[in-house]
PDB file of C-alpha atoms in Angstrom:
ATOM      1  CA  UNK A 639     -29.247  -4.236 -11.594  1.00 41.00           C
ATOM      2  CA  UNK A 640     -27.387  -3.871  -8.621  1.00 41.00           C
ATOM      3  CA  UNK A 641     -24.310  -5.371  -9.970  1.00 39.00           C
ATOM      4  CA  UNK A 642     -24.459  -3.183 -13.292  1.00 42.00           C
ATOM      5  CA  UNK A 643     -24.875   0.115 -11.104  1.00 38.00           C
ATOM      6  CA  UNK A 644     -21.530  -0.748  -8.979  1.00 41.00           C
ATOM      7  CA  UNK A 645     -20.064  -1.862 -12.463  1.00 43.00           C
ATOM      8  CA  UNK A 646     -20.897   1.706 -13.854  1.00 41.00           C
ATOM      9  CA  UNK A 647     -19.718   3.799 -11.021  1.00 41.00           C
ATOM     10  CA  UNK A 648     -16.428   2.151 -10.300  1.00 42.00           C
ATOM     11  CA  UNK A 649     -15.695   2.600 -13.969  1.00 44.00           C
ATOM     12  CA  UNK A 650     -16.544   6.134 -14.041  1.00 41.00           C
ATOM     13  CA  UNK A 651     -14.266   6.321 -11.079  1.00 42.00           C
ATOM     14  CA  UNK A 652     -11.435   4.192 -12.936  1.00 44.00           C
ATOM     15  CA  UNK A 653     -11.707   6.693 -15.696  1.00 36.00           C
ATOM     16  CA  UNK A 654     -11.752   9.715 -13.523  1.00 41.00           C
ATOM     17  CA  UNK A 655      -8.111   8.241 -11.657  1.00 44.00           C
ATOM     18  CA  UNK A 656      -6.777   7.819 -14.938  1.00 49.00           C
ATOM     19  CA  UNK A 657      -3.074   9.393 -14.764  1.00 50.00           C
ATOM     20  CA  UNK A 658      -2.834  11.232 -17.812  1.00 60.00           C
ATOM     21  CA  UNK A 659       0.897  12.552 -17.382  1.00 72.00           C
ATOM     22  CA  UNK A 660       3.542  12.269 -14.891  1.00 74.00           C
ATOM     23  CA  UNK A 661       2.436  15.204 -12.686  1.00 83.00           C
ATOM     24  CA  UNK A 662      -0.603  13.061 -11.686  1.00 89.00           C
ATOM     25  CA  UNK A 663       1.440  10.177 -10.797  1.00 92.00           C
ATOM     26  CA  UNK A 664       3.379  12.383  -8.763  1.00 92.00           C
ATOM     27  CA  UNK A 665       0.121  14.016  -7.292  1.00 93.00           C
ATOM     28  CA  UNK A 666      -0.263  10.047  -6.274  1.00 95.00           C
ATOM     29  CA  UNK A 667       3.026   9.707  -4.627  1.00 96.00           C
ATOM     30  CA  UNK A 668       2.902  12.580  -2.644  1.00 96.00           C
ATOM     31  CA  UNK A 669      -0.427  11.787  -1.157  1.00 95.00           C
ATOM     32  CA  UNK A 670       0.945   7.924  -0.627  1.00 96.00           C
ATOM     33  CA  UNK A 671       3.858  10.496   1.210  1.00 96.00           C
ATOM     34  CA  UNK A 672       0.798  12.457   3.170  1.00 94.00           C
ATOM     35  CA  UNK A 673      -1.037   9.367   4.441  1.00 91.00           C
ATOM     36  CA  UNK A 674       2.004   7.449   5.706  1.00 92.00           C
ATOM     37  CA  UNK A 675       3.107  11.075   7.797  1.00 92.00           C
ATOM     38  CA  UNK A 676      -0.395  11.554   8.832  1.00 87.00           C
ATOM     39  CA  UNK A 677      -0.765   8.024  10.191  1.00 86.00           C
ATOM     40  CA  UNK A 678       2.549   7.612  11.859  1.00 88.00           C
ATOM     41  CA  UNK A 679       1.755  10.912  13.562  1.00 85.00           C
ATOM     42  CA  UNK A 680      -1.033   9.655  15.670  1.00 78.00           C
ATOM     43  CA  UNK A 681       0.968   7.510  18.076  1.00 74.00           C
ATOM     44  CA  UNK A 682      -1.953   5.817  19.508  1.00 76.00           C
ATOM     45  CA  UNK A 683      -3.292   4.122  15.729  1.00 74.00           C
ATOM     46  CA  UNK A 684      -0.085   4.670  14.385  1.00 81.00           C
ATOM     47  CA  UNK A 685       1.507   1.166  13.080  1.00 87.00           C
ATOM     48  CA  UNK A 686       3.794  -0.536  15.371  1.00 87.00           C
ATOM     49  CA  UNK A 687       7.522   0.812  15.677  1.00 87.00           C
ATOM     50  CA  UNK A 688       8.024  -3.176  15.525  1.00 86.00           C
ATOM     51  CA  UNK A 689       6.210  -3.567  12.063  1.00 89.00           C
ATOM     52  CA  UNK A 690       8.002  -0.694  10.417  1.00 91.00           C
ATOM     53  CA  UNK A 691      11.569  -2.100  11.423  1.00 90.00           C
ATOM     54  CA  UNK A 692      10.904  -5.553   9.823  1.00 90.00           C
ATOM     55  CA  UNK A 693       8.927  -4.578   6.899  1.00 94.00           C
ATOM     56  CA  UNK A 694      10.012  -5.686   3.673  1.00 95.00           C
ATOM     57  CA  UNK A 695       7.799  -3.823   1.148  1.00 94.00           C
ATOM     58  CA  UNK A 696       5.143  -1.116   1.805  1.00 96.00           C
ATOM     59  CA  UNK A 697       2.863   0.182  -0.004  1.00 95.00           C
ATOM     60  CA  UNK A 698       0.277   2.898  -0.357  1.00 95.00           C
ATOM     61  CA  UNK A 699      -2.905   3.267  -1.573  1.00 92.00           C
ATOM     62  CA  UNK A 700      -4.419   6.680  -1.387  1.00 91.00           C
ATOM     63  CA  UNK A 701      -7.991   7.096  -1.113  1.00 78.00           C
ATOM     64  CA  UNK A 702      -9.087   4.012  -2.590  1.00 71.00           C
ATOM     65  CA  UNK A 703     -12.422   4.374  -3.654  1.00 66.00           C
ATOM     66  CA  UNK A 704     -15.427   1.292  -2.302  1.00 61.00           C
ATOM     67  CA  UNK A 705     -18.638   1.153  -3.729  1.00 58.00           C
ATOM     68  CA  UNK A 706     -21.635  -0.465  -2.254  1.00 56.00           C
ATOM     69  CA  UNK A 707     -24.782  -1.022  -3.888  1.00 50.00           C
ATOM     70  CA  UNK A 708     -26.125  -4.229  -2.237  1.00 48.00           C
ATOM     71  CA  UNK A 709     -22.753  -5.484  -3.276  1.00 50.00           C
ATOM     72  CA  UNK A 710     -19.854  -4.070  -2.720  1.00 54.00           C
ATOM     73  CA  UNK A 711     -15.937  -3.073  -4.827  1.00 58.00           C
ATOM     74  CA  UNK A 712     -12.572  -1.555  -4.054  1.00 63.00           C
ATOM     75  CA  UNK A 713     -10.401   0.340  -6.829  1.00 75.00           C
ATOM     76  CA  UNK A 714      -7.292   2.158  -5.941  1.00 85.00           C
ATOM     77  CA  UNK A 715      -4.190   3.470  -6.884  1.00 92.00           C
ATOM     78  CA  UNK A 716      -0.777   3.681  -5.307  1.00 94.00           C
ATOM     79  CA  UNK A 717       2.376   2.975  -5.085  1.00 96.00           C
ATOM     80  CA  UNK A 718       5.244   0.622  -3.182  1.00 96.00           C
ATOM     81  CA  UNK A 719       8.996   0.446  -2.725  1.00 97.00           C
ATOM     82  CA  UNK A 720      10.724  -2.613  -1.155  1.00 96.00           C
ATOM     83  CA  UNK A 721      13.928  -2.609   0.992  1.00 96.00           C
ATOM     84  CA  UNK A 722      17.450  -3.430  -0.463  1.00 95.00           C
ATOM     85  CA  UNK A 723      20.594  -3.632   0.379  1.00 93.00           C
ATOM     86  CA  UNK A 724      20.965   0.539  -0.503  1.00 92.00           C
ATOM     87  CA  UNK A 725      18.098   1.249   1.301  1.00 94.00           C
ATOM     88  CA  UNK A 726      14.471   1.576  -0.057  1.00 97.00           C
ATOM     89  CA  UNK A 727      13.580   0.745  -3.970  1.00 97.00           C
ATOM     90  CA  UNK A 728      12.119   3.640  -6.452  1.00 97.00           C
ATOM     91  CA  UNK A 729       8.417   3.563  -6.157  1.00 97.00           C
ATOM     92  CA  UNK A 730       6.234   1.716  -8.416  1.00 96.00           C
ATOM     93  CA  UNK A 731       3.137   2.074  -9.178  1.00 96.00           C
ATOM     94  CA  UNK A 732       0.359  -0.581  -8.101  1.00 95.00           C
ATOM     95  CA  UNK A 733      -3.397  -0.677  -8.712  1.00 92.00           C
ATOM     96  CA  UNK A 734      -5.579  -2.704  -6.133  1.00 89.00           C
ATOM     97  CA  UNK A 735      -9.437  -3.828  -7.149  1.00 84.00           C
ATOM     98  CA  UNK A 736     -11.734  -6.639  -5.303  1.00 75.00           C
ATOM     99  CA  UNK A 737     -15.200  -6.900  -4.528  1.00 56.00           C
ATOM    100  CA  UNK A 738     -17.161  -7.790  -0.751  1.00 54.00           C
ATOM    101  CA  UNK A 739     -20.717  -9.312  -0.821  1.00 39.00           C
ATOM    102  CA  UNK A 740     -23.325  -7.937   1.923  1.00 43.00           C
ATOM    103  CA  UNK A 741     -26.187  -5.640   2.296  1.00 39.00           C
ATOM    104  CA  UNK A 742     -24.452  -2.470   2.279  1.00 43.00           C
ATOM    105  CA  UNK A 743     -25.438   1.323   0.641  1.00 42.00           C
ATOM    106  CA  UNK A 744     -22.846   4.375   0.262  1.00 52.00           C
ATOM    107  CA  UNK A 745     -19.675   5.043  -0.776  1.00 58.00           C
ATOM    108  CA  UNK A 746     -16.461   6.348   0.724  1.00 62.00           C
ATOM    109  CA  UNK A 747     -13.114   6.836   0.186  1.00 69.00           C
ATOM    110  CA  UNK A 748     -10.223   4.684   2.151  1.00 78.00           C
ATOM    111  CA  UNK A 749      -6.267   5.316   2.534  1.00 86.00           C
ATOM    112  CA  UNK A 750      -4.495   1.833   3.014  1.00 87.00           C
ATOM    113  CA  UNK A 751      -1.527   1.020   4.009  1.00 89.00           C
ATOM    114  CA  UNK A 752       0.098  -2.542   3.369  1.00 90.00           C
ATOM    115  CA  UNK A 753       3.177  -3.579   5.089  1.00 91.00           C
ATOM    116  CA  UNK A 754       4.859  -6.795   4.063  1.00 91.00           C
ATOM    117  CA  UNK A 755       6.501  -8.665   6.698  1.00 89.00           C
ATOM    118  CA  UNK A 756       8.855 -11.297   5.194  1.00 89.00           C
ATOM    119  CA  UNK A 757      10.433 -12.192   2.465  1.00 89.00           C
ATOM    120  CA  UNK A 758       7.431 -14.993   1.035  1.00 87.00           C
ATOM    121  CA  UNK A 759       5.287 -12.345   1.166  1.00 88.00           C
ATOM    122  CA  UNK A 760       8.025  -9.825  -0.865  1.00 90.00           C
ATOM    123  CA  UNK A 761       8.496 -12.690  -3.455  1.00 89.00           C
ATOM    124  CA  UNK A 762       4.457 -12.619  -4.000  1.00 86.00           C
ATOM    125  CA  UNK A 763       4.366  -8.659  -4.442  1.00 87.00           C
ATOM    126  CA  UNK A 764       7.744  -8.806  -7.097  1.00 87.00           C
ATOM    127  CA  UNK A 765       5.565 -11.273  -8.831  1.00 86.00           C
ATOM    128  CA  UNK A 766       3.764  -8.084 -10.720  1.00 77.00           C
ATOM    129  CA  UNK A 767       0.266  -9.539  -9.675  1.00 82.00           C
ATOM    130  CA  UNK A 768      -0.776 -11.406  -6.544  1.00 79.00           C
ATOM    131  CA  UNK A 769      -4.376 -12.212  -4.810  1.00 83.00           C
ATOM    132  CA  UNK A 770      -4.686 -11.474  -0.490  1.00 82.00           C
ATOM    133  CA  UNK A 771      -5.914 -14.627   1.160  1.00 74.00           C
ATOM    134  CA  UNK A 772      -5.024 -16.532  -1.477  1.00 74.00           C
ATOM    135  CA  UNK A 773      -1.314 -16.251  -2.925  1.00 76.00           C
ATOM    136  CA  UNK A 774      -1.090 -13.792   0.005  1.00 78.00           C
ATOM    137  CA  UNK A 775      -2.259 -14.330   3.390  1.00 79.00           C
ATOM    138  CA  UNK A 776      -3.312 -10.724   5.073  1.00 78.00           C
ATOM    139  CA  UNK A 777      -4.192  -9.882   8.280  1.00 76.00           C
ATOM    140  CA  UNK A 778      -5.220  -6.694  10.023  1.00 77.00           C
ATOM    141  CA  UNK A 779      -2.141  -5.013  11.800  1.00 77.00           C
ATOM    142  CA  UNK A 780      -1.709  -4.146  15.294  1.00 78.00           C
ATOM    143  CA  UNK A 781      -2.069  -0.425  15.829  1.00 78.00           C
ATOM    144  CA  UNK A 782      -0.187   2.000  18.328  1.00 74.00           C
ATOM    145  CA  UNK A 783       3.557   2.816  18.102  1.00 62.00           C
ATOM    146  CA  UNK A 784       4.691   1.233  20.814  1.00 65.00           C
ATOM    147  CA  UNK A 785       2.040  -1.938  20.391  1.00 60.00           C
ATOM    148  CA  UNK A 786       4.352  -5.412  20.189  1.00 59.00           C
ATOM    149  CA  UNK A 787       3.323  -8.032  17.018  1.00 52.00           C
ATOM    150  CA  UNK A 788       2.428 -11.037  18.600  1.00 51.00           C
ATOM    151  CA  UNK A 789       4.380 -13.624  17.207  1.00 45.00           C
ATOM    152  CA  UNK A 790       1.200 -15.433  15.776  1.00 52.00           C
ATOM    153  CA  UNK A 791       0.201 -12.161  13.215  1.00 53.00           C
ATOM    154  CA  UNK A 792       3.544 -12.099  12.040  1.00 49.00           C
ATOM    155  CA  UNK A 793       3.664 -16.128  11.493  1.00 49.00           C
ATOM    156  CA  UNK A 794       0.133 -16.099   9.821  1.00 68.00           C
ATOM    157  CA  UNK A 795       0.400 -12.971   7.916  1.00 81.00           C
ATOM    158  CA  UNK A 796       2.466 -11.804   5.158  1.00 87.00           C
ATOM    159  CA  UNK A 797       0.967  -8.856   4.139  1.00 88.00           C
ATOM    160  CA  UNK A 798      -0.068  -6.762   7.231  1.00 86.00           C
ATOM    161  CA  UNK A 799      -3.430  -4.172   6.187  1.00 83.00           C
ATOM    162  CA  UNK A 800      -4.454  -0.475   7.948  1.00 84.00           C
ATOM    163  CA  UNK A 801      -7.073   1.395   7.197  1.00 81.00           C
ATOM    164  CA  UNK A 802      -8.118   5.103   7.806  1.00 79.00           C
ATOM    165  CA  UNK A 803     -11.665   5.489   6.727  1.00 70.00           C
ATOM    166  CA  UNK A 804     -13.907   8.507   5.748  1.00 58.00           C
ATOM    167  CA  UNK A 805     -17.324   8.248   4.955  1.00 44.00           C
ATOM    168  CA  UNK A 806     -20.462   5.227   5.554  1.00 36.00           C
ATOM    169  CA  UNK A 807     -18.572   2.387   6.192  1.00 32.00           C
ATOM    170  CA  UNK A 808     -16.229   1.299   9.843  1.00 33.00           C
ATOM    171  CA  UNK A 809     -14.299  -0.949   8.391  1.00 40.00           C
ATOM    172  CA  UNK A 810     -12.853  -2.655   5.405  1.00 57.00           C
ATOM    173  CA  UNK A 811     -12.170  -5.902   3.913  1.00 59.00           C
ATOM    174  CA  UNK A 812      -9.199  -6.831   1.532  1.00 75.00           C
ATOM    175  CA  UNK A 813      -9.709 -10.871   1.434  1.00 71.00           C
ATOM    176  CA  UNK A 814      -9.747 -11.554  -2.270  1.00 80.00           C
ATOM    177  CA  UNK A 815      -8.180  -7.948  -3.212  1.00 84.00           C
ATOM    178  CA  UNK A 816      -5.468  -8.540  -6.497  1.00 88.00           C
ATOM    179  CA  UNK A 817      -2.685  -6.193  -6.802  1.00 91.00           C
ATOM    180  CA  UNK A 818      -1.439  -5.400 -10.343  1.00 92.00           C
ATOM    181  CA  UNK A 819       1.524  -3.532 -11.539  1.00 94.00           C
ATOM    182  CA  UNK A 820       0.372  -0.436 -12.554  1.00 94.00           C
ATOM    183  CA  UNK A 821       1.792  -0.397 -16.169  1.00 94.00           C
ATOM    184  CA  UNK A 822       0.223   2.247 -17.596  1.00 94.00           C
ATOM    185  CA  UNK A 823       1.775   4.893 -15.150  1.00 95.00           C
ATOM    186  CA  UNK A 824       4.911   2.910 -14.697  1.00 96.00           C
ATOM    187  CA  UNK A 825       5.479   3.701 -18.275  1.00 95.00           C
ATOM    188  CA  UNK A 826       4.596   7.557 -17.830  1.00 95.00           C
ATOM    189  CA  UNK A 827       6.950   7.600 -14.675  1.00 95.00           C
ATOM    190  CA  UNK A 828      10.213   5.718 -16.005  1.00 96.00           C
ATOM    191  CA  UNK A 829       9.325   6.334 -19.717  1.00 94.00           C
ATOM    192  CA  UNK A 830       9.329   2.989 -20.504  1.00 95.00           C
ATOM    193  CA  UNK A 831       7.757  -0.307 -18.943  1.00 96.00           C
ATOM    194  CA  UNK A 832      10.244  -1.174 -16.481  1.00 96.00           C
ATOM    195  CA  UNK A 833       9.044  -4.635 -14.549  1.00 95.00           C
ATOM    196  CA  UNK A 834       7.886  -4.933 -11.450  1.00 93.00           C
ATOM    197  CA  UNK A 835      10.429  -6.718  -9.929  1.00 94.00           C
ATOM    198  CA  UNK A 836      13.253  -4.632 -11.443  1.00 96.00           C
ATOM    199  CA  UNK A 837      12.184  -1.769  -9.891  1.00 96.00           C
ATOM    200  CA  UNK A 838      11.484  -3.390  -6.576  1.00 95.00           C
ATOM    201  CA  UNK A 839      14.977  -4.496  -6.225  1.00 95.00           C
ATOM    202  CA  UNK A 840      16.813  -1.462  -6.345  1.00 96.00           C
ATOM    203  CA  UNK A 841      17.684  -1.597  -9.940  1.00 96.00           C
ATOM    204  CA  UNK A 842      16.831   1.530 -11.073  1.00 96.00           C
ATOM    205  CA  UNK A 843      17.215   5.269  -9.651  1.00 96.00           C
ATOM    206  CA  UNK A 844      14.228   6.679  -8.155  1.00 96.00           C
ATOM    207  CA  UNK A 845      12.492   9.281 -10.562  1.00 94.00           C
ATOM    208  CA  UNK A 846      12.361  12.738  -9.479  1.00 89.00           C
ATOM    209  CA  UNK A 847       9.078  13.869  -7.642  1.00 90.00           C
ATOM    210  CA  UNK A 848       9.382  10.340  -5.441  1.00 94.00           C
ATOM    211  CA  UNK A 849      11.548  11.779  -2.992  1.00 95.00           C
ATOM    212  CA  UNK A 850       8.605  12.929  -0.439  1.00 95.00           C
ATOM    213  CA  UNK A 851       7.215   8.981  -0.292  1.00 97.00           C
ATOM    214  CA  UNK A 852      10.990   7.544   0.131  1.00 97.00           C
ATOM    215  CA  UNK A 853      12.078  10.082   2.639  1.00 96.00           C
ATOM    216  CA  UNK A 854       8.560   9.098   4.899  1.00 96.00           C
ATOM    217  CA  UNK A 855       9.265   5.503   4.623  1.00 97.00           C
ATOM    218  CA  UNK A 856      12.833   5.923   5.108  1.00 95.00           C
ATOM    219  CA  UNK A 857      12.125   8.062   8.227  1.00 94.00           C
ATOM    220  CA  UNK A 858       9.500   5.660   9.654  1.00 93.00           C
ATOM    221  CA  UNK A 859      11.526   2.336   9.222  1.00 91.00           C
ATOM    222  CA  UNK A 860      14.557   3.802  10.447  1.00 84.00           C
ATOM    223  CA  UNK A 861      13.201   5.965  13.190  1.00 65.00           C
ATOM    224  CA  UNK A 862      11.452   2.506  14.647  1.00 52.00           C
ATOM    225  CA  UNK A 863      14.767   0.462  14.305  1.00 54.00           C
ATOM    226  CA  UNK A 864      16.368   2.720  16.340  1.00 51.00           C
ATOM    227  CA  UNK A 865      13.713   3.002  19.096  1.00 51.00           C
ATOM    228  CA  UNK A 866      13.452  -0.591  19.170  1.00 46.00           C
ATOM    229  CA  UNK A 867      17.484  -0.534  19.680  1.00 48.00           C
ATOM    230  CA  UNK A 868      17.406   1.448  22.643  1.00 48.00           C
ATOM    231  CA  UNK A 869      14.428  -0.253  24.304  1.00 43.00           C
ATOM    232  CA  UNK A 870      16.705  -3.404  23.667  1.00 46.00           C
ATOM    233  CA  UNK A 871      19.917  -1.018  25.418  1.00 43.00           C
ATOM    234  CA  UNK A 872      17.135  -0.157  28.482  1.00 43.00           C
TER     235      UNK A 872
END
């Protein structure tokens, strides 16, 4: 009963996220825009200057929805962009869905934020669809702008996870979470189904209404590479 009732509402919710035209889609990539400014502008939980200089791909998920009734499920939407040799890749648009056993009640809503950190882990999200802890391994990130990644996280993890949570729950957990191209709304955005890994490596130009979520991540990677050069000149 318990597993129908979380099967019900997470559909209604899928149905309710639906992007029906490009507007919504660019609703989504604003927001994506909105959480990474937001975060970054809390310097004490803010990800690391360090993790935004090296990452390869991020990606944001917008109020992802999780659903506990005795058991528990994640649904979002978002989007990512990977770096190239031009700078950062048009968006595309990813879903994320998993489920989390435990004795849990409520329902809130989550904004993620997934930085990967080398290129094994970049090769798993151009693959269109990849598992965390399995194909992927994922790992909490450090928190604070000036907070150093111990060399360990950054060995052991290839897809770094932050979370800012409203609602019933303190934390969240991502281990068997699969991300999917988002086909659907990659076809609404590009007006056609472009792949995955096309857009990802710079291939195409960056539709218009995307230009709030590059210019954050631009700002953020390139505003920590240059603080971590002149703590290197100090």
């Amino acid at each position: 009963m318990a597993l129908a009732t979380v099967a019900m509402v997470l559909s209604s919710l899928n149905w309710a996220a639906d992007d029906k035209d490009e507007s919504n889609i660019n609703k989504r990539i604003d927001a994506a825009a909105n959480v990474l400014n937001e975060i970054m502008a809390t310097p004490d939980k803010a990800i690391p200057d360090s993790i935004m200089s090296d990452a390869r791909c991020i990606a944001v998920i917008p109020s992802m929805i999780k659903v506990a009734i005795g058991i528990g499920g994640n649904h979002g939407k978002g989007v990512a962009t990977c770096r190239t040799p031009n700078g950062w890749s048009a968006p595309a648009p990813i879903t994320i869905a998993g489920g989390s056993w435990g004795l849990q009640l409520g329902g809130q809503a989550v904004d993620l934020v997934m930085v990967v950190t080398n290129d094994q882990g970049m090769q798993h999200l151009l693959s269109s669809k990849f598992k965390l802890g399995a194909d992927a391994s994922a790992a909490a990130g450090p928190v604070g702008r000036d907070a150093t990644a111990g060399t360990d996280v950054k060995m052991r993890a290839e897809v770094l996870t932050y979370s800012r949570t409203r609602g019933l729950f303190a934390g969240i957990d991502l281990s068997g979470a699969v991300i999917n191209q988002d086909k659907d709304s990659t076809t609404i955005l590009y007006g056609k189904m472009i792949p995955f890994e096309t857009i990802l490596n710079g291939k195409v130009e960056p539709p218009s209404g995307s230009s709030s979520f590059l210019a954050a991540v631009s700002k953020y990677s390139s505003q920590s590479k240059d603080q971590a050069a002149n703590t290197d000149r100090k």
